[in-house]
Structures are given as C-alpha cells and as structure tokens.
C-alpha cells in the first residue's frame, strides 16, 4: 500500500484520542482503531481530534472500526476532517447505513475499503447511499465486501473510479447485477464473486468498464454459478479484453445465446468453465466455431 504523507514514526503523544479509539503505532506510520461496546459519536470524536492536531499530523494510514455495537451509521463528514488511506469496517454489526458524504476530507486519499460482517445494504434513502459514498472515493484502488447485507448491485454502483483495479464480493447474498453496475473503470483488472449462493440474474450490459488504461486483461470470476442466470447480453460492451471464469459446481454448458456474443465481440476474450461437460451437445458450437476456447476448456 502506498503511503501518502502519513504520520511517520510514533503516534501523537501530546494529543489524546477519545474512547473507544486508540492510536496504533506501526513504527513507520500511525493507525487509529476504534472498538468496543460503549457509546461512540464518530463525527464528534474525530472532529475534536482534528481541532487539536497540527495540520501536518492529520493524515493517518488505517482507520479500523471493529466490533462497535453502538455505531449504527456513518454520517456526513464522519471522519471529522482527518485523512486516511485504508478504511476497515469489521464486525460492526449495527451499522446499517452510510451517508453519501461520509468520507469527506479523505476522498482523494482513501485507496482501500474493506467491509466485513457488516449489515449495510445497497438501499438508498435520501442521502444515505452506500455505493454513492464509495463512488466519491476518487483514489480508491481496492474494494472488498465480505458478508454484508448487499443484495443487488445497482446501475452505476461503481462508476468513474479511474484507479479502481480490484473488487471482491465474498459471502454476500447478491441476487442481481443491474445494467452498467460496473461502468467506466479504466484500471479494472479483477472482479470476483465468491458468494455463498448463486446470483439469480445478471442484466444486459452489466460490466461496461470501458477501454483500459493498462495493457492487462479484465478478469471476472464467478466461483459458483450452477445455472445459466446471465441475460443474452450480460457480457456485451465490456470494452476491453476479458476472461470469464466459472468455478466448480457451475453450469455444465455455456449458453450460446450468452457466450457467443461475448466471444465474437473481441478476439482476445476467453471463457473457462471448471464444471463443463464436454459431451453435452449444447457445447458443440464452441468446438465448431472457437477451437482454441474449446481446448482451453480441456475438451480437446
């Protein structure tokens, strides 16, 4: 992780931080960790700290919000003017909503967000908007959702983030991916779904990441998709060379209506299905028209 003018050396010793937060001295940089069951006004705590710190001492590496039972929301300006590079929400089981302006002050410095075992959802209510808040993070590179309450990936959910290159969904109850959910992401390299249940519907034009700013291909990995739940044009108009992988316990055949559109759009596109049945007659179109893909599927 690249540090951006983070506090180097010891954490502040003459400016205490209010409970339930503590400094975590990492020798070459300083983190803040907030954990526990006591009441916690995150905005007031960090705004107070911001006022007491010198202008050159307000940039930290990581903010770890862990097991904070009293934290139900991240309000506007939740970070109080402090700057972080890495935000981790971990087992904060009462957190259900995030304001679109929650990360004000750090939108240019945050490059990673991990949300683990937090019941926050994609539902929008006024200015409370999880994906709206994430989309303000113009420096974001890595995004990790693990066991959240997210059910649907909305249109333009991740849009215009020029530095974002990897997104992980692990164990979320995702049921649908809407059109243009991943849109205009020129650095995007890796998108993985390792979810406990298959995705029921992937809409047309769900992955319109656009032309790449790097020479590397874009990889989409579905760990388990036992049914063909892709619409005919789910993988149309991605805009760059792409490899799709379907993991173990996935569909036994590649629906021609879906994957011929994908393979014909870019000669560098590839698909792998670890569960494919090479003897299934519904796969013979691949052998006839795309022999290299057929061999890559270990069928030839």
Short mmCIF file of C-alpha atoms in Angstrom, two decimals:
data_model
loop_
_atom_site.label_atom_id
_atom_site.label_comp_id
_atom_site.label_asym_id
_atom_site.label_seq_id
_atom_site.Cartn_x
_atom_site.Cartn_y
_atom_site.Cartn_z
CA UNK A 1 0.00 0.00 0.00
CA UNK A 2 1.41 3.39 -0.97
CA UNK A 3 1.53 5.86 1.90
CA UNK A 4 0.56 9.46 1.18
CA UNK A 5 2.27 11.74 3.71
CA UNK A 6 1.17 9.52 6.59
CA UNK A 7 2.40 10.21 10.10
CA UNK A 8 5.86 8.65 10.24
CA UNK A 9 7.25 7.21 13.45
CA UNK A 10 5.39 7.40 16.76
CA UNK A 11 1.75 8.36 17.03
CA UNK A 12 0.90 11.66 18.77
CA UNK A 13 1.71 11.55 22.49
CA UNK A 14 0.54 15.01 23.49
CA UNK A 15 -2.92 14.84 21.88
CA UNK A 16 -5.07 12.04 23.33
CA UNK A 17 -7.85 10.49 21.29
CA UNK A 18 -11.25 9.94 22.84
CA UNK A 19 -12.60 6.47 23.63
CA UNK A 20 -13.34 3.95 22.26
CA UNK A 21 -10.48 4.86 19.89
CA UNK A 22 -6.75 4.40 20.34
CA UNK A 23 -3.65 5.10 18.32
CA UNK A 24 -1.85 2.06 16.95
CA UNK A 25 1.83 2.79 16.47
CA UNK A 26 3.12 0.80 13.50
CA UNK A 27 6.69 2.13 13.76
CA UNK A 28 6.75 3.79 10.35
CA UNK A 29 3.16 5.04 10.38
CA UNK A 30 0.21 5.55 12.71
CA UNK A 31 -3.23 3.90 12.59
CA UNK A 32 -6.41 4.55 14.56
CA UNK A 33 -8.50 1.69 15.93
CA UNK A 34 -11.95 2.13 17.45
CA UNK A 35 -13.55 -0.88 19.14
CA UNK A 36 -15.88 -1.74 21.98
CA UNK A 37 -19.45 -1.55 23.20
CA UNK A 38 -19.52 1.94 24.67
CA UNK A 39 -21.42 4.83 23.01
CA UNK A 40 -19.46 6.33 20.13
CA UNK A 41 -20.10 9.57 18.26
CA UNK A 42 -17.62 9.10 15.44
CA UNK A 43 -18.01 12.56 13.93
CA UNK A 44 -17.62 14.38 17.27
CA UNK A 45 -14.63 12.25 18.29
CA UNK A 46 -12.70 12.82 15.07
CA UNK A 47 -13.70 16.48 14.72
CA UNK A 48 -12.35 17.11 18.22
CA UNK A 49 -9.11 15.31 17.39
CA UNK A 50 -8.78 17.26 14.15
CA UNK A 51 -9.01 20.58 16.02
CA UNK A 52 -6.25 19.55 18.43
CA UNK A 53 -3.79 18.13 15.91
CA UNK A 54 -1.47 20.25 13.83
CA UNK A 55 -2.19 20.48 10.12
CA UNK A 56 0.73 18.15 9.35
CA UNK A 57 -0.50 15.49 11.82
CA UNK A 58 -3.97 14.81 10.45
CA UNK A 59 -3.05 12.12 7.92
CA UNK A 60 -3.10 8.53 9.14
CA UNK A 61 -2.72 5.21 7.36
CA UNK A 62 -5.61 3.00 8.53
CA UNK A 63 -8.90 3.51 10.32
CA UNK A 64 -10.13 0.27 11.86
CA UNK A 65 -13.74 0.37 13.09
CA UNK A 66 -14.20 -3.02 14.74
CA UNK A 67 -16.99 -4.58 16.81
CA UNK A 68 -18.61 -1.23 17.55
CA UNK A 69 -22.08 -2.27 18.63
CA UNK A 70 -23.22 1.32 19.18
CA UNK A 71 -22.20 2.54 15.70
CA UNK A 72 -25.39 2.42 13.61
CA UNK A 73 -24.41 4.81 10.81
CA UNK A 74 -21.58 6.76 9.21
CA UNK A 75 -22.97 10.31 8.94
CA UNK A 76 -21.84 13.07 6.62
CA UNK A 77 -18.27 14.17 7.45
CA UNK A 78 -17.86 11.13 9.71
CA UNK A 79 -14.06 11.40 9.62
CA UNK A 80 -14.10 14.91 11.06
CA UNK A 81 -11.51 16.27 8.63
CA UNK A 82 -8.91 13.57 9.31
CA UNK A 83 -7.39 11.77 6.36
CA UNK A 84 -6.93 8.02 5.96
CA UNK A 85 -5.74 5.69 3.23
CA UNK A 86 -7.40 2.47 4.33
CA UNK A 87 -10.84 2.10 5.94
CA UNK A 88 -11.80 -1.19 7.56
CA UNK A 89 -15.29 -1.86 8.92
CA UNK A 90 -15.08 -5.16 10.75
CA UNK A 91 -17.85 -6.97 12.65
CA UNK A 92 -19.65 -3.68 13.27
CA UNK A 93 -22.98 -5.45 13.32
CA UNK A 94 -25.27 -2.47 14.00
CA UNK A 95 -24.04 -0.36 11.08
CA UNK A 96 -26.87 -0.25 8.55
CA UNK A 97 -26.33 2.93 6.55
CA UNK A 98 -23.61 5.21 5.21
CA UNK A 99 -24.11 8.82 4.14
CA UNK A 100 -23.02 9.76 0.63
CA UNK A 101 -20.64 12.34 2.15
CA UNK A 102 -19.37 10.13 4.98
CA UNK A 103 -15.79 10.15 3.69
CA UNK A 104 -15.47 13.89 3.06
CA UNK A 105 -11.89 15.01 3.61
CA UNK A 106 -10.46 11.64 2.60
CA UNK A 107 -12.00 11.09 -0.83
CA UNK A 108 -8.64 11.66 -2.54
CA UNK A 109 -6.51 9.67 -0.06
CA UNK A 110 -8.55 6.52 0.64
CA UNK A 111 -7.27 3.76 -1.64
CA UNK A 112 -8.78 0.70 0.06
CA UNK A 113 -12.09 -0.07 1.76
CA UNK A 114 -12.86 -3.40 3.46
CA UNK A 115 -16.38 -4.04 4.77
CA UNK A 116 -16.55 -7.33 6.70
CA UNK A 117 -19.57 -8.78 8.53
CA UNK A 118 -21.50 -5.50 8.47
CA UNK A 119 -25.26 -5.49 7.66
CA UNK A 120 -25.12 -2.35 5.50
CA UNK A 121 -27.17 -2.64 2.30
CA UNK A 122 -27.38 -1.02 -1.11
CA UNK A 123 -30.76 0.59 -0.39
CA UNK A 124 -30.89 4.36 -0.92
CA UNK A 125 -32.86 6.63 1.42
CA UNK A 126 -32.28 10.29 0.66
CA UNK A 127 -28.56 10.97 1.08
CA UNK A 128 -27.92 7.61 2.75
CA UNK A 129 -26.28 5.71 -0.07
CA UNK A 130 -23.55 3.07 0.31
CA UNK A 131 -22.46 2.97 -3.32
CA UNK A 132 -22.85 6.72 -3.64
CA UNK A 133 -20.35 7.13 -0.79
CA UNK A 134 -17.92 4.67 -2.37
CA UNK A 135 -18.17 6.44 -5.71
CA UNK A 136 -16.83 9.65 -4.13
CA UNK A 137 -13.50 7.91 -3.42
CA UNK A 138 -11.55 9.01 -6.47
CA UNK A 139 -8.33 7.42 -5.23
CA UNK A 140 -9.90 4.02 -4.49
CA UNK A 141 -7.95 1.00 -5.75
CA UNK A 142 -9.28 -1.99 -3.78
CA UNK A 143 -12.81 -2.73 -2.54
CA UNK A 144 -13.72 -5.79 -0.51
CA UNK A 145 -17.24 -6.77 0.61
CA UNK A 146 -17.48 -9.80 2.90
CA UNK A 147 -20.78 -10.93 4.41
CA UNK A 148 -22.62 -7.64 4.13
CA UNK A 149 -26.34 -7.11 3.55
CA UNK A 150 -25.90 -6.18 -0.13
CA UNK A 151 -28.50 -8.00 -2.28
CA UNK A 152 -28.33 -6.10 -5.57
CA UNK A 153 -25.53 -4.29 -7.36
CA UNK A 154 -27.20 -1.12 -8.70
CA UNK A 155 -26.78 0.57 -12.05
CA UNK A 156 -23.75 2.88 -11.92
CA UNK A 157 -22.97 1.44 -8.50
CA UNK A 158 -19.26 1.61 -9.27
CA UNK A 159 -18.74 4.28 -11.89
CA UNK A 160 -15.92 6.55 -12.97
CA UNK A 161 -13.36 5.39 -10.41
CA UNK A 162 -10.23 5.77 -12.51
CA UNK A 163 -7.88 3.95 -10.12
CA UNK A 164 -10.07 1.04 -9.03
CA UNK A 165 -8.46 -2.22 -10.11
CA UNK A 166 -9.87 -4.99 -7.89
CA UNK A 167 -13.27 -5.69 -6.34
CA UNK A 168 -14.11 -8.73 -4.22
CA UNK A 169 -17.56 -9.95 -3.16
CA UNK A 170 -17.26 -12.79 -0.67
CA UNK A 171 -20.24 -14.43 1.03
CA UNK A 172 -22.78 -11.70 0.26
CA UNK A 173 -26.44 -12.53 -0.53
CA UNK A 174 -26.22 -10.98 -4.01
CA UNK A 175 -29.22 -11.83 -6.16
CA UNK A 176 -28.85 -9.48 -9.12
CA UNK A 177 -26.38 -7.32 -11.00
CA UNK A 178 -28.11 -4.46 -12.81
CA UNK A 179 -27.14 -2.82 -16.13
CA UNK A 180 -23.90 -0.80 -16.05
CA UNK A 181 -23.25 -1.79 -12.44
CA UNK A 182 -19.52 -1.62 -13.23
CA UNK A 183 -19.08 1.30 -15.58
CA UNK A 184 -16.17 3.40 -16.84
CA UNK A 185 -13.47 1.77 -14.73
CA UNK A 186 -10.34 2.06 -16.91
CA UNK A 187 -7.94 0.43 -14.42
CA UNK A 188 -10.18 -2.52 -13.58
CA UNK A 189 -8.32 -5.85 -13.56
CA UNK A 190 -10.15 -8.26 -11.29
CA UNK A 191 -13.74 -8.78 -10.19
CA UNK A 192 -14.51 -11.84 -8.07
CA UNK A 193 -17.75 -13.27 -6.73
CA UNK A 194 -17.12 -15.96 -4.13
CA UNK A 195 -20.61 -15.85 -2.74
CA UNK A 196 -22.43 -18.47 -0.73
CA UNK A 197 -25.41 -18.50 -3.10
CA UNK A 198 -25.54 -18.14 -6.90
CA UNK A 199 -26.52 -14.83 -8.46
CA UNK A 200 -30.06 -15.13 -9.82
CA UNK A 201 -29.87 -12.51 -12.56
CA UNK A 202 -27.08 -10.70 -14.38
CA UNK A 203 -28.59 -7.97 -16.56
CA UNK A 204 -27.60 -6.98 -20.08
CA UNK A 205 -24.51 -4.76 -20.21
CA UNK A 206 -23.68 -5.29 -16.54
CA UNK A 207 -19.90 -4.85 -16.93
CA UNK A 208 -19.31 -1.80 -19.13
CA UNK A 209 -15.90 -0.99 -17.70
CA UNK A 210 -14.75 0.55 -20.99
CA UNK A 211 -11.36 0.88 -22.62
CA UNK A 212 -8.46 0.01 -20.34
CA UNK A 213 -5.67 2.38 -19.36
CA UNK A 214 -3.41 -0.66 -18.80
CA UNK A 215 -2.35 -3.45 -21.20
CA UNK A 216 -3.73 -6.16 -18.92
CA UNK A 217 -6.97 -8.07 -19.43
CA UNK A 218 -10.02 -7.76 -17.22
CA UNK A 219 -10.92 -10.93 -15.30
CA UNK A 220 -14.39 -11.78 -13.97
CA UNK A 221 -14.51 -14.79 -11.67
CA UNK A 222 -17.78 -16.43 -10.62
CA UNK A 223 -16.89 -19.13 -8.12
CA UNK A 224 -20.23 -20.93 -8.25
CA UNK A 225 -22.93 -20.46 -10.89
CA UNK A 226 -24.82 -23.78 -11.25
CA UNK A 227 -27.46 -22.23 -13.50
CA UNK A 228 -27.30 -20.03 -16.56
CA UNK A 229 -28.62 -16.84 -14.99
CA UNK A 230 -26.97 -14.48 -17.45
CA UNK A 231 -29.05 -12.46 -19.86
CA UNK A 232 -28.14 -12.78 -23.53
CA UNK A 233 -26.11 -9.57 -23.50
CA UNK A 234 -24.76 -9.63 -19.94
CA UNK A 235 -21.19 -9.60 -21.26
CA UNK A 236 -21.73 -7.32 -24.24
CA UNK A 237 -19.98 -3.93 -24.49
CA UNK A 238 -17.41 -4.62 -21.78
CA UNK A 239 -14.99 -2.58 -23.85
CA UNK A 240 -11.71 -4.42 -23.24
CA UNK A 241 -10.18 -7.93 -23.49
CA UNK A 242 -11.86 -10.03 -20.82
CA UNK A 243 -11.62 -13.52 -19.33
CA UNK A 244 -14.66 -15.02 -17.59
CA UNK A 245 -14.16 -17.95 -15.23
CA UNK A 246 -16.95 -20.14 -13.88
CA UNK A 247 -15.71 -22.16 -10.92
CA UNK A 248 -16.55 -25.55 -9.50
CA UNK A 249 -20.22 -26.53 -9.24
CA UNK A 250 -21.07 -24.16 -12.08
CA UNK A 251 -23.15 -24.75 -15.20
CA UNK A 252 -22.33 -27.80 -17.34
CA UNK A 253 -22.77 -25.93 -20.60
CA UNK A 254 -22.13 -22.46 -21.98
CA UNK A 255 -25.33 -20.95 -23.32
CA UNK A 256 -24.64 -19.99 -26.93
CA UNK A 257 -27.01 -17.01 -26.75
CA UNK A 258 -24.86 -15.54 -23.98
CA UNK A 259 -21.29 -16.51 -24.71
CA UNK A 260 -21.20 -16.28 -28.50
CA UNK A 261 -21.97 -12.57 -28.18
CA UNK A 262 -19.10 -12.26 -25.72
CA UNK A 263 -16.55 -14.27 -27.71
CA UNK A 264 -17.38 -12.62 -31.04
CA UNK A 265 -17.02 -9.10 -29.67
CA UNK A 266 -13.27 -9.27 -29.02
CA UNK A 267 -10.84 -11.85 -30.41
CA UNK A 268 -8.93 -11.76 -27.11
CA UNK A 269 -11.94 -12.65 -24.97
CA UNK A 270 -11.82 -16.04 -23.23
CA UNK A 271 -14.07 -18.16 -21.05
CA UNK A 272 -13.26 -21.03 -18.69
CA UNK A 273 -15.80 -23.32 -17.04
CA UNK A 274 -14.34 -25.70 -14.49
CA UNK A 275 -17.56 -27.76 -14.47
CA UNK A 276 -18.20 -28.01 -18.21
CA UNK A 277 -19.47 -31.29 -19.63
CA UNK A 278 -17.59 -31.66 -22.92
CA UNK A 279 -20.02 -34.36 -24.07
CA UNK A 280 -23.06 -32.10 -23.69
CA UNK A 281 -24.35 -31.34 -27.20
CA UNK A 282 -25.13 -27.78 -26.13
CA UNK A 283 -21.37 -27.12 -26.04
CA UNK A 284 -20.63 -28.27 -29.59
CA UNK A 285 -20.95 -24.75 -31.00
CA UNK A 286 -17.74 -23.87 -29.13
CA UNK A 287 -15.84 -26.76 -30.70
CA UNK A 288 -17.07 -25.83 -34.17
CA UNK A 289 -16.51 -22.08 -34.03
CA UNK A 290 -13.90 -21.46 -31.30
CA UNK A 291 -11.46 -24.39 -31.26
CA UNK A 292 -8.90 -22.52 -29.13
CA UNK A 293 -11.52 -21.85 -26.47
CA UNK A 294 -12.58 -25.50 -26.72
CA UNK A 295 -9.05 -26.65 -25.99
CA UNK A 296 -8.78 -24.13 -23.16
CA UNK A 297 -11.83 -25.76 -21.64
CA UNK A 298 -9.81 -29.00 -21.65
CA UNK A 299 -12.30 -30.53 -24.06
CA UNK A 300 -9.97 -31.09 -26.98
#
